Amino acid sequence: SNQNHKNRQAMSMTMASGEVRKYTYEALFNEANVYSQKMMDAGIIRGDRIAIVAENSMQWQIAFLAIMQIQGTAVLINASLPEESLKETLKQADARCIFTSITVKEKLGDGSDYRVPMFNLSKDGAVFEDSFSVLSPFVARTKDPMPEIAIIFFDGDVQEEIKGAMYTHEAMIQQVSTLIREQSLSRNDHILSIISNSKIEGMVSGVLSTMLMGAAIHYVESLDYESLSRAFKEFKPSIFVATPGVLKQLKEQIETLLEDNKNYKSYLEKCEMVRERIGAKLANVLLRSIISTFGGRLEMIWCYSFLEEEMMQFYYALGLDIMLQYGRLETNSPVLGHRGNQLERGTYGNPYPGMEIELRQPNLNRQGEMYIKSPYGMVGYFRNQEAYEMHIKDGWFKTGDLAELTSNGNVRLLYRGDLQKEEWLKDLGGLAHKTNTAYYWFNAWKKTAQCLYKVTITNEGYLPERKGCIIYSPFETAKGYLGLTMGYSKERFFKFGYLTNTNPSEKNRLEEEAFGKIYYSSETLDESVKRICMEQLAKGWALIIKAPKDVLNADFTQEVIALAKEAEVPIIPAYLEGEEAVFSDVENTAKVFNLQAKKRYSLNLRYGRPIEIDREDGMIKRKIQESFTSLIENQPQEEEEVVDEVTQLALQMLSPAKKYKKSEEAPIITIEGAVQEQSIEEQEMDDQYNEMDELTERIDLSDLLAIEEEIMEENKA
């Protein structure tokens, strides 16, 4: 790619001393020839694995080119791994040659222990004095040479098994070509990279992208502010490949420089507002001295890790775009990313061409675990086929990361890693996905309860089969909902949930999944929780909600009524007699036998008539309370007549339960049935009574009866 412009600058590096070293492409090629000759003289041949375990440097990149030149496989090992992990990884890689630095060599120990040549990148590739200069005759030739494999990346969590992801030459070239095309990169770009070249992100966005374009890359030996500032001024990068830690360090230093300017916060706010509205980068005028510290050419910052919103806003106000990129060791990188003007803060952008994304087992907010199918992904883990088959099935890689799609089609990551998955589902107030495992747990619990307790269920037929409903129950204990559900069939299991503000518990994961718990954190229901409830009620779910003791005066009851009205579902009161004796709040487990009475505990579940929502809220509250009273006292409820609006109005006015007291504290019930909580003069109340009397005189009761009969016939039909 670069034979025709050998005099162009290829690499440079700011040393800790302040010295800046540079390489043209011609010098880079010449040095690579020297390094490759050293390896061949040491007995390294095509297909051998050669390890590079060192910090970023120009010699690192020269060694990598030399390995490609002799058609070897570059084994890239994260130099920041602990000593034992480094040694174990080198042993696992079964390399025939090692490139390292003086700093990392101290962790590796005596070079002769490895019985392979060990070259010193800190001294232009010279052999370490305590290592073999040629491959030991006691080391067998590579038993599984793979010249088609360009790179094996050994990286990962030190707490887990460190695996080597194998990549072909073609996969790496295609991934880098896609990045160059999508980001509109050119040979005129200058890339300042502080991400380790041993990571797949550093290899793609730093080493390979610059060389395939014929652009220039710059490294920094020390990551202190002075060295970074010097690198910006000398190299004048157009792209900065950074980590969250370094971006935070830069932000703090810039804020320190701005402390003397009392208006800087106001300036930042104005810059952000102007950029948000018209796209103009006002910081180039108001904060010119700060912008100049970035070299004057910086257009974008690439970051492969999550950044806090405050950090994004700060750089956005300065006119710098932080283009978040996302990739995995197994899928190549980037898989997701911002490009051009598609910046949406708080997201990782959308998939790169060829990448497929699926969010599986989504909750009601359409947030699920992300799976990736990458055409440029790894071909396997080095000598670990079992692990490969565990993580990748039918070409899909299970990331363990949880994400959601925005309205713009961008991906927002919520949590990284499987360990946080269950907590994530609960924290968001989302509904855990009901699985067959949860059903088996629920069914086992239900059958056990039916054997241990004397259970009776009355009026279960009040629950609609194909329509959603709200089951409103004043159960006393935290686990009273268990008894409310013991009669549910398998079909009903997959269509009921329980609204609760009790803190979720990891040890009760199956229970919480089985009962479809929807969590809300405050005393009221926020919009996201309401949306979840609405979606489930629309699907025909029965939603169990704990009723407060004082139904009439409780604000929460008003919210439940509003929810029922909006969803157009009935409210069904329910009462579980005996639950306070079985499901004690003091004990974590339910009582199983009444030793004092020498008999089984009784659980009597009684449902009240469905309360439809085509009424005034005050009437619904009273109806709920009356129903609860009947259920608690185990009294049969009277049949409710079906009447039209005119009859309903007349019955409201003629009902003896609504005698009007001439008191300033008494509410007024108007003709429309609305309640006004305000004091009035006695004359106004008398006028109200007269209006009601006149209306009553105009009503022909025979007409009302005829209308009632007509409606009842229609209902029967």
XYZ file of C-alpha atoms in Angstrom, residues 298-573:
276
model
C -8.516 17.461 15.897
C -11.841 16.460 14.334
C -12.958 13.440 16.299
C -12.154 11.285 19.297
C -12.635 7.525 19.148
C -13.377 5.765 22.404
C -14.130 2.049 22.805
C -15.519 2.263 26.337
C -18.543 3.782 28.015
C -18.356 7.487 28.861
C -20.476 9.393 31.345
C -22.912 11.908 29.881
C -21.112 14.786 31.631
C -17.876 13.864 29.822
C -19.644 13.676 26.458
C -21.259 17.093 27.017
C -17.932 18.704 27.934
C -16.144 17.670 24.738
C -19.254 18.256 22.635
C -19.388 21.854 23.885
C -15.719 22.236 22.908
C -16.677 21.252 19.366
C -15.066 17.806 19.554
C -17.054 14.712 18.616
C -16.506 11.640 20.794
C -17.369 8.833 18.405
C -18.063 5.859 20.636
C -17.114 2.536 19.028
C -18.019 -0.945 20.218
C -16.460 -4.308 19.488
C -15.504 -7.543 21.158
C -12.407 -9.712 21.125
C -14.396 -12.420 19.352
C -16.281 -10.287 16.794
C -13.562 -7.888 15.595
C -13.889 -4.175 16.196
C -15.718 -1.934 15.683
C -19.083 -3.652 15.351
C -21.040 -0.519 16.286
C -19.975 3.075 15.948
C -20.843 6.700 15.279
C -20.006 8.011 11.838
C -20.064 11.501 10.406
C -23.123 13.451 11.536
C -24.858 10.427 13.051
C -23.687 11.276 16.550
C -26.315 10.420 19.189
C -24.948 10.915 22.663
C -25.464 8.052 25.061
C -25.359 5.435 22.293
C -22.722 3.467 20.370
C -24.205 4.382 17.007
C -25.445 1.757 14.580
C -23.903 -1.441 13.177
C -21.154 -1.279 10.578
C -21.948 -2.833 7.175
C -22.089 -6.620 7.316
C -22.592 -6.721 11.081
C -25.837 -8.250 12.363
C -27.260 -7.407 15.803
C -30.019 -9.175 17.726
C -31.446 -8.275 21.146
C -32.684 -11.554 22.569
C -35.086 -12.237 25.449
C -36.146 -8.571 25.532
C -38.110 -7.124 28.417
C -41.124 -4.904 27.895
C -38.924 -1.895 27.156
C -37.451 -3.881 24.232
C -34.133 -4.119 26.040
C -32.345 -7.431 25.718
C -29.077 -9.310 25.595
C -27.035 -8.458 22.519
C -25.922 -11.165 20.083
C -23.584 -10.374 17.166
C -22.923 -12.090 13.859
C -19.747 -10.688 12.306
C -18.406 -11.574 8.841
C -14.939 -10.551 10.062
C -14.990 -12.345 13.408
C -12.517 -14.832 14.809
C -12.279 -18.327 13.377
C -11.876 -19.866 16.813
C -10.063 -19.840 20.136
C -6.513 -21.156 19.949
C -6.582 -24.860 20.900
C -9.917 -24.421 22.648
C -12.734 -25.575 20.394
C -14.987 -26.286 23.373
C -14.942 -22.656 24.484
C -15.610 -21.518 20.925
C -18.706 -23.692 20.619
C -19.897 -22.433 24.001
C -19.743 -18.758 22.996
C -20.642 -18.929 19.306
C -23.610 -20.881 17.939
C -24.785 -20.711 14.331
C -22.388 -17.810 13.836
C -23.930 -15.723 16.651
C -21.726 -14.544 19.499
C -23.396 -14.169 22.901
C -21.948 -10.933 24.321
C -23.595 -10.986 27.756
C -24.074 -7.226 27.262
C -27.521 -5.711 27.633
C -28.723 -3.091 25.204
C -31.664 -1.322 23.622
C -32.386 0.287 20.260
C -33.204 3.986 20.070
C -35.736 5.481 17.673
C -32.825 6.371 15.363
C -31.738 2.739 15.118
C -28.685 3.276 17.325
C -27.662 0.878 20.069
C -27.524 2.015 23.676
C -25.571 -0.259 26.025
C -27.041 -0.588 29.508
C -24.743 -3.051 31.249
C -21.639 -4.993 30.336
C -21.373 -8.652 31.309
C -23.657 -11.542 32.334
C -23.209 -11.003 36.061
C -25.325 -7.845 35.935
C -28.088 -9.184 33.736
C -30.650 -10.132 36.362
C -30.081 -6.968 38.387
C -30.482 -4.929 35.230
C -33.856 -6.474 34.483
C -35.071 -5.556 37.949
C -33.531 -2.090 38.267
C -35.217 -0.848 35.123
C -38.651 -1.823 36.379
C -38.823 -4.195 33.447
C -40.588 -7.510 33.470
C -38.326 -10.554 33.655
C -38.817 -12.918 30.747
C -40.986 -15.843 31.892
C -39.201 -19.063 31.036
C -40.185 -22.724 31.244
C -37.759 -23.072 34.154
C -39.719 -20.419 36.034
C -42.963 -22.214 35.217
C -41.656 -25.544 36.576
C -40.661 -23.734 39.771
C -44.116 -22.091 39.978
C -45.936 -25.356 39.269
C -43.926 -27.212 41.930
C -44.702 -24.500 44.458
C -48.399 -24.488 43.529
C -48.835 -28.264 43.832
C -46.945 -28.332 47.118
C -49.184 -25.570 48.509
C -52.338 -27.363 47.384
C -51.186 -30.452 49.284
C -50.091 -28.650 52.450
C -53.010 -26.245 52.829
C -56.773 -26.519 52.717
C -57.473 -24.309 49.721
C -60.834 -23.010 48.507
C -61.310 -20.589 45.615
C -64.615 -18.794 45.131
C -65.823 -17.039 41.964
C -62.664 -17.697 39.952
C -64.879 -17.385 36.902
C -64.891 -13.610 37.419
C -61.387 -13.527 35.915
C -61.723 -12.830 32.174
C -60.073 -15.366 29.893
C -59.219 -13.210 26.889
C -59.125 -9.756 28.377
C -56.766 -8.039 30.745
C -57.783 -7.123 34.267
C -56.419 -5.635 37.476
C -56.681 -7.885 40.535
C -56.802 -5.507 43.490
C -56.218 -7.220 46.825
C -55.550 -5.910 50.369
C -53.222 -8.730 51.379
C -51.397 -8.099 54.640
C -48.043 -9.851 54.140
C -45.193 -9.378 51.685
C -45.832 -12.817 50.174
C -49.617 -12.776 50.091
C -49.484 -12.777 46.299
C -48.316 -16.406 46.448
C -51.700 -17.547 47.727
C -53.522 -15.392 45.188
C -51.976 -17.330 42.311
C -52.077 -20.941 43.472
C -55.095 -21.744 41.322
C -53.553 -20.453 38.091
C -53.226 -22.764 35.091
C -50.212 -22.886 32.784
C -51.974 -20.549 30.353
C -52.653 -18.058 33.135
C -49.060 -18.358 34.422
C -47.698 -16.843 31.231
C -50.263 -14.028 31.438
C -50.065 -12.563 34.926
C -47.773 -10.174 36.732
C -47.344 -8.596 40.135
C -46.704 -4.897 40.675
C -44.448 -4.311 43.686
C -42.199 -1.707 45.289
C -40.375 -4.311 47.389
C -36.638 -4.366 46.676
C -35.645 -7.229 44.335
C -33.538 -10.059 45.716
C -31.009 -12.093 43.749
C -31.653 -15.209 45.829
C -35.358 -15.069 44.868
C -34.612 -14.723 41.148
C -36.831 -17.623 40.030
C -39.695 -16.511 42.213
C -39.509 -12.969 40.846
C -39.333 -14.211 37.280
C -42.214 -16.646 37.801
C -44.521 -13.999 39.230
C -43.671 -11.456 36.568
C -42.712 -8.810 39.081
C -42.793 -5.221 37.837
C -40.858 -2.915 40.148
C -41.528 0.720 40.892
C -39.287 2.693 43.201
C -41.445 5.576 44.431
C -44.856 5.846 46.063
C -46.423 6.447 42.674
C -46.096 4.853 39.249
C -43.727 6.613 36.889
C -44.347 6.738 33.154
C -42.059 3.814 32.267
C -43.816 1.508 34.756
C -47.224 2.645 33.509
C -46.151 1.851 29.970
C -45.119 -1.658 30.986
C -48.447 -2.220 32.750
C -50.405 -0.885 29.771
C -48.606 -3.162 27.326
C -49.229 -6.237 29.460
C -52.885 -5.424 30.102
C -53.352 -4.962 26.351
C -52.030 -8.531 25.903
C -54.710 -9.884 28.230
C -52.642 -10.119 31.380
C -54.015 -10.184 34.909
C -52.017 -7.646 36.915
C -51.989 -8.182 40.696
C -51.752 -4.942 42.684
C -51.670 -4.634 46.453
C -54.490 -2.404 47.691
C -53.906 0.020 50.594
C -55.952 -0.407 53.754
C -57.797 2.878 53.272
C -59.025 2.471 49.715
C -61.251 5.556 49.664
C -58.609 8.044 50.759
C -55.554 6.502 49.114
C -53.894 8.330 46.217
C -52.574 4.999 44.983
C -56.120 3.715 44.441
C -56.700 6.734 42.219
C -53.663 5.730 40.127
C -54.983 2.194 39.770
C -58.366 3.512 38.634
C -56.661 5.781 36.099
C -54.625 2.812 34.839
C -57.762 0.682 34.482
C -59.547 3.459 32.609
C -56.706 4.033 30.171
C -56.275 0.300 29.549
C -60.063 -0.220 29.470
C -59.928 -3.224 31.785
C -62.031 -4.081 34.852
C -60.824 -3.989 38.449
C -61.474 -7.270 40.274
C -61.261 -7.120 44.082
